Short mmCIF file of C-alpha atoms and ligand atoms in Angstrom, two decimals:
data_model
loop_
_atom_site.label_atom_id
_atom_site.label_comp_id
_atom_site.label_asym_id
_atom_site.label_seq_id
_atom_site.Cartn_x
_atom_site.Cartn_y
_atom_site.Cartn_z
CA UNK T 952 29.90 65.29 52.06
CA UNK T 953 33.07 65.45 54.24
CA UNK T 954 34.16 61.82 55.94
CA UNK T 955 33.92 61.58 59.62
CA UNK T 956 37.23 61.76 60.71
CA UNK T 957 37.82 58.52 61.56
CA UNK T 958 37.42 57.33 58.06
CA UNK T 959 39.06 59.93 56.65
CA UNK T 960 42.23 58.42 58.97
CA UNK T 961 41.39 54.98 57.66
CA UNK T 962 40.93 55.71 54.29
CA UNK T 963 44.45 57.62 54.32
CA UNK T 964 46.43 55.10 56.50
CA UNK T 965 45.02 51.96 54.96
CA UNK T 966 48.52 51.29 52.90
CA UNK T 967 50.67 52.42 56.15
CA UNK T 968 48.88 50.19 58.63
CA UNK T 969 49.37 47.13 56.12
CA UNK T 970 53.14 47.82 56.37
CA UNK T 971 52.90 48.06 59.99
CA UNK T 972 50.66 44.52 60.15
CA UNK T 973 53.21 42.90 57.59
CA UNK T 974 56.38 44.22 59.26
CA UNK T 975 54.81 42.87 63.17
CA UNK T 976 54.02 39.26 61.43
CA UNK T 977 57.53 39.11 60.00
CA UNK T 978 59.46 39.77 62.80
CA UNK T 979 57.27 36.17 64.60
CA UNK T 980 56.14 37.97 67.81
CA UNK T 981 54.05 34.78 69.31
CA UNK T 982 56.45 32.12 68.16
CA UNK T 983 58.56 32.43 71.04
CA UNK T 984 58.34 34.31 74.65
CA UNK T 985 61.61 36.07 73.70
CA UNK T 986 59.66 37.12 70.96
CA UNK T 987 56.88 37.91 72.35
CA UNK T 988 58.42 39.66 75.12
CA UNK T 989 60.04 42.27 72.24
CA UNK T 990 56.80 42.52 71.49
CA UNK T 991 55.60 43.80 74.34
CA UNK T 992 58.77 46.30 75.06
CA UNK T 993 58.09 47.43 71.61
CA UNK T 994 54.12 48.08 72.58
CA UNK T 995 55.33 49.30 76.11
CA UNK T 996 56.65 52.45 73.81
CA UNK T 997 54.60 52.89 71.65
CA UNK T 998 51.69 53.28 74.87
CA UNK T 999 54.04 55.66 77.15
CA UNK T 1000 54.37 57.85 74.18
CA UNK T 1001 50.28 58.09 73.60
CA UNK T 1002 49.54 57.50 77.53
CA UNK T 1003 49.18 61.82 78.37
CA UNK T 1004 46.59 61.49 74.99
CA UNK T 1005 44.32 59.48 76.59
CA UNK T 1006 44.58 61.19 79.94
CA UNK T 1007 43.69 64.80 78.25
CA UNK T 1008 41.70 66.61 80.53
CA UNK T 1009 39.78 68.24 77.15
CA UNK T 1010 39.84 64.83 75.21
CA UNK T 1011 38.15 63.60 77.74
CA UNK T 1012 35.29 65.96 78.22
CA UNK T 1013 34.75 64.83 74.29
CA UNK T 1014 35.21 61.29 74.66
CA UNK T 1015 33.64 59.17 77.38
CA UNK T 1016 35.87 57.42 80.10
CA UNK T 1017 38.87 57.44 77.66
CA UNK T 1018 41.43 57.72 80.65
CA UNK T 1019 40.69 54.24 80.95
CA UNK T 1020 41.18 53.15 77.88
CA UNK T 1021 45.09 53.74 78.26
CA UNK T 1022 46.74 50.37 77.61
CA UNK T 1023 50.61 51.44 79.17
CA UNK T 1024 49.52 50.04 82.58
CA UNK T 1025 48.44 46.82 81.41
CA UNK T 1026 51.44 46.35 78.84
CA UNK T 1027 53.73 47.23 81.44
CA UNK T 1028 51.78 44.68 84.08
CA UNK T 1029 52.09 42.14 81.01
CA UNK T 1030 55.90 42.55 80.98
CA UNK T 1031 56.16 42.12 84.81
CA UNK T 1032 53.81 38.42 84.23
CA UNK T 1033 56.69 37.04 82.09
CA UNK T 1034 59.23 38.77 84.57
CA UNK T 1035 61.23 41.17 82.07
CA UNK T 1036 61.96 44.74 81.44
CA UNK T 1037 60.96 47.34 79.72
CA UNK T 1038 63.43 48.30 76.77
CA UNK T 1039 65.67 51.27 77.28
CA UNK T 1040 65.28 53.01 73.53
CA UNK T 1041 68.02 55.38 72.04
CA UNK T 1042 66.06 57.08 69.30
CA UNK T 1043 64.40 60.07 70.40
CA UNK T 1044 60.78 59.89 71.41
CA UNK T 1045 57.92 62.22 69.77
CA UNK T 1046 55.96 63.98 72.15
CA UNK T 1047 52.95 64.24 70.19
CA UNK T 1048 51.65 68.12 69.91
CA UNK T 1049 48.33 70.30 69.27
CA UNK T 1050 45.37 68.17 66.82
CA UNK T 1051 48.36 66.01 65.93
CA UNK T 1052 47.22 64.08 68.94
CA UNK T 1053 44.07 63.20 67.09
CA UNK T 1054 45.95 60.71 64.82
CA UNK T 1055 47.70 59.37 67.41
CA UNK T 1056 44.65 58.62 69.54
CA UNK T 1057 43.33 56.99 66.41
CA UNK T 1058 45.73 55.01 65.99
CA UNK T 1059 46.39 53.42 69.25
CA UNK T 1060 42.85 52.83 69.84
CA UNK T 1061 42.31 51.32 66.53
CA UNK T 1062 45.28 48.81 67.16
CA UNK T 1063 42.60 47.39 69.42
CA UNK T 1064 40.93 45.98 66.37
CA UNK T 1065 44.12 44.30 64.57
CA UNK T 1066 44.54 43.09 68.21
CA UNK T 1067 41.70 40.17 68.37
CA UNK T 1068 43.99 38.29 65.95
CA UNK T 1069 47.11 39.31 68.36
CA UNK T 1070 45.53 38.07 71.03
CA UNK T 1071 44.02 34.85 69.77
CA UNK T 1072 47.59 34.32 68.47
CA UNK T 1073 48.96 34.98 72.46
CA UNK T 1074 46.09 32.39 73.69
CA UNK T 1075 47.20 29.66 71.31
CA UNK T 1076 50.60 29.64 70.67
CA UNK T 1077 52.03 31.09 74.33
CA UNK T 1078 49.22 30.27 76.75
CA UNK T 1079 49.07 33.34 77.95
CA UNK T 1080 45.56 35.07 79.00
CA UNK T 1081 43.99 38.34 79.84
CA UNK T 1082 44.80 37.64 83.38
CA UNK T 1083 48.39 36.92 82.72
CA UNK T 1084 50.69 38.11 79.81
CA UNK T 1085 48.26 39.62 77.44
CA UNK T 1086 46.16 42.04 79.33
CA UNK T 1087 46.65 44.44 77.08
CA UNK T 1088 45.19 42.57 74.02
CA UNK T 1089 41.91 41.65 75.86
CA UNK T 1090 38.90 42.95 74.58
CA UNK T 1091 37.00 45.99 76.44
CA UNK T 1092 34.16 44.07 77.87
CA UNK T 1093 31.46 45.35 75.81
CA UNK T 1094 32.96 43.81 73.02
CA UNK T 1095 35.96 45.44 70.08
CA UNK T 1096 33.34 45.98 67.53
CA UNK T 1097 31.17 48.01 69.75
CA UNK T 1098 33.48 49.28 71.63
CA UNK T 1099 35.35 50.76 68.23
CA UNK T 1100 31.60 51.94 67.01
CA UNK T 1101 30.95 53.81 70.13
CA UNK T 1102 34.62 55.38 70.44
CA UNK T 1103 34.41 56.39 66.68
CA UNK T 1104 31.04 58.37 67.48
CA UNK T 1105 32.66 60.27 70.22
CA UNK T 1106 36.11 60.56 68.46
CA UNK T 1107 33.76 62.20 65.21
CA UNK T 1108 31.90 64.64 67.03
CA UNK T 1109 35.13 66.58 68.34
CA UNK T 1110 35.01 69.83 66.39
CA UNK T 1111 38.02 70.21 64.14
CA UNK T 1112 38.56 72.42 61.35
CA UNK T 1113 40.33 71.44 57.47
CA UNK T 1114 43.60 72.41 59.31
CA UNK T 1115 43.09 70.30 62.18
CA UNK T 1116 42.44 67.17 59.85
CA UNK T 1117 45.30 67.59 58.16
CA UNK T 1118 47.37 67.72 61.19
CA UNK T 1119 45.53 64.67 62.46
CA UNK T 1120 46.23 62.79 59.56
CA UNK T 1121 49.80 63.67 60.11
CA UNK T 1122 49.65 62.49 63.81
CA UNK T 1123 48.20 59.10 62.87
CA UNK T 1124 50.93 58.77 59.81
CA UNK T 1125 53.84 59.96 62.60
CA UNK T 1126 52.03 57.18 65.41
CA UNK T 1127 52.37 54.09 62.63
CA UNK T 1128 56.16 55.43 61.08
CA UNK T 1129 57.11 55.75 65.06
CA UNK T 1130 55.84 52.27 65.64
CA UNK T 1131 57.89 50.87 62.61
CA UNK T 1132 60.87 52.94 63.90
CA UNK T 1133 60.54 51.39 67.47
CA UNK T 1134 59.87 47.99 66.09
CA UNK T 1135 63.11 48.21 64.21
CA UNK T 1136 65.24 48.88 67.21
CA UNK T 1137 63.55 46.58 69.69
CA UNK T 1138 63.75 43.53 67.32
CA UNK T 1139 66.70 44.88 66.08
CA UNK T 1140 66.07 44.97 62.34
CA UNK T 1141 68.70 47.01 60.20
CA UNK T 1142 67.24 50.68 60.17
CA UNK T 1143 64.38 51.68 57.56
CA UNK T 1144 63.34 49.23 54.39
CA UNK T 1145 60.08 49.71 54.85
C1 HEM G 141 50.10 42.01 63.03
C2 HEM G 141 49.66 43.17 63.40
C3 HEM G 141 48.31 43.72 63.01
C4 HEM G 141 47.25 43.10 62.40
C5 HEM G 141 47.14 41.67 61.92
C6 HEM G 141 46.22 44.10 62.27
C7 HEM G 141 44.98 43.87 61.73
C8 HEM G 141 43.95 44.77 61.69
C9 HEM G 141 42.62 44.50 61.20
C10 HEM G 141 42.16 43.16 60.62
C11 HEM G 141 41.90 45.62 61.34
C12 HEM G 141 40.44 45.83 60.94
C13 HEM G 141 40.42 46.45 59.57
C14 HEM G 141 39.05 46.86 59.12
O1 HEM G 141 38.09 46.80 59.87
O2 HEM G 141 38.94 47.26 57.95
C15 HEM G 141 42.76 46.62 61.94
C16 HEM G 141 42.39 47.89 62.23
C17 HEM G 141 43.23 48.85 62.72
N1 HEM G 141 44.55 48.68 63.11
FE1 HEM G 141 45.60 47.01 62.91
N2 HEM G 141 46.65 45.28 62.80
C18 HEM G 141 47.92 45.08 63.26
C19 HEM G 141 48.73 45.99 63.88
C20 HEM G 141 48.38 47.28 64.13
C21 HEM G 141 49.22 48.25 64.79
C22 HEM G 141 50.61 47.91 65.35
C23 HEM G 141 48.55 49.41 64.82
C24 HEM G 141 48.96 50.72 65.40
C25 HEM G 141 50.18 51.05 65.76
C26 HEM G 141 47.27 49.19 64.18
C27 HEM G 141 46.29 50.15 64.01
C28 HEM G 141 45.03 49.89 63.52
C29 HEM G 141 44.00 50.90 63.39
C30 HEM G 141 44.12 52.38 63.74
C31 HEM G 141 42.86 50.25 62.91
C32 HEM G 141 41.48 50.84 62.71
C33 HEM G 141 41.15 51.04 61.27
C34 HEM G 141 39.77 51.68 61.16
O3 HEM G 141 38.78 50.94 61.18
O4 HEM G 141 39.74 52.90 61.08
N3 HEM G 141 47.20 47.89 63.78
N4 HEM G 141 43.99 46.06 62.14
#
């Protein structure tokens, strides 16, 4: 039997998101504000790009509330907490386009789960709190396990077609190679190793 799409997008980005996981805990984002506040111009990004996603009119007649689940309000209200900027980038910016957006979605609102550790790591190393600094890594209030369960049930039920999964898959891959890209300039790493 076919994989919900979700885990079709796991199974399929498992080796990508470790890069992406390896290359954020190299680059030391809670051992310093400065760092930190990278950090967050390099998640203010990667949010503005998938922000018109998650306010789809269609997407959300398939998945429940998920306007609010945007996160580029709350990074950018993080930024203004530790009184700094957002980043102006030079590379070029996808605009994410047709199922394509499917992958994307995934993949921001699975960086919710990665983000417990993110956020414990915010708490105890920087102080900072869901009321000040790390909005954006708090939990949704019922919880990031739940919350992920009930998202994936919604997120599996959109009707797609073999085409449309492929293109998803390709969204999601673009989303995490973006965020490397971004991550790269912000901390300003020499261009592509990984
Ligand atoms: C240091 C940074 C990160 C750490 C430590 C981390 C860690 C994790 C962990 C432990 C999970 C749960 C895996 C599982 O249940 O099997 C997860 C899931 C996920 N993460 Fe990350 N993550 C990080 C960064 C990111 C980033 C930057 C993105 C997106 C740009 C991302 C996207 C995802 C997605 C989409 C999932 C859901 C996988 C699924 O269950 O389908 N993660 N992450």
């Amino acid at each position: 039997m076919e994989l919900p799409l979700s885990l079709y997008l796991k199974e399929n980005c498992r080796t990508t998101h470790d890069s992406v996981d390896h290359l954020v805990m190299s680059v030391k984002p809670f051992d310093t504000i400065e760092n930190y506040t990278r950090f967050l111009q390099l998640q203010a990004v990667f949010h503005q790009i998938v922000d018109a996603i998650y306010k789809d009119q269609l997407l959300n007649q398939g998945i429940e509330d998920l306007a609010e689940l945007a996160r580029y309000e709350e990074v950018l209200k993080d930024l203004k907490d530790l009184q700094a900027n957002t980043k102006n980038i030079t590379q070029t910016l996808p605009i994410p386009q047709g199922k394509e957006v499917l992958g994307w979605l995934y993949c921001a609102e699975g960086s919710n789960i990665g983000a417990a550790f993110l956020y414990k790591a915010a708490q105890h190393k920087l102080g900072l709190t869901a009321e000040y600094g790390a909005r954006h890594l708090a939990p949704h209030a019922e919880g990031r396990a739940k919350h992920w369960k009930d998202f994936c049930d919604q997120f599996n039920q959109i009707d797609i077609t073999v085409e449309d999964r492929a293109a998803a898959l390709k969204g999601a891959l673009d989303a995490f190679a973006t965020y490397k890209a971004l991550l790269r300039e912000v901390f300003e790493l020499s261009p592509a190793t990984v």
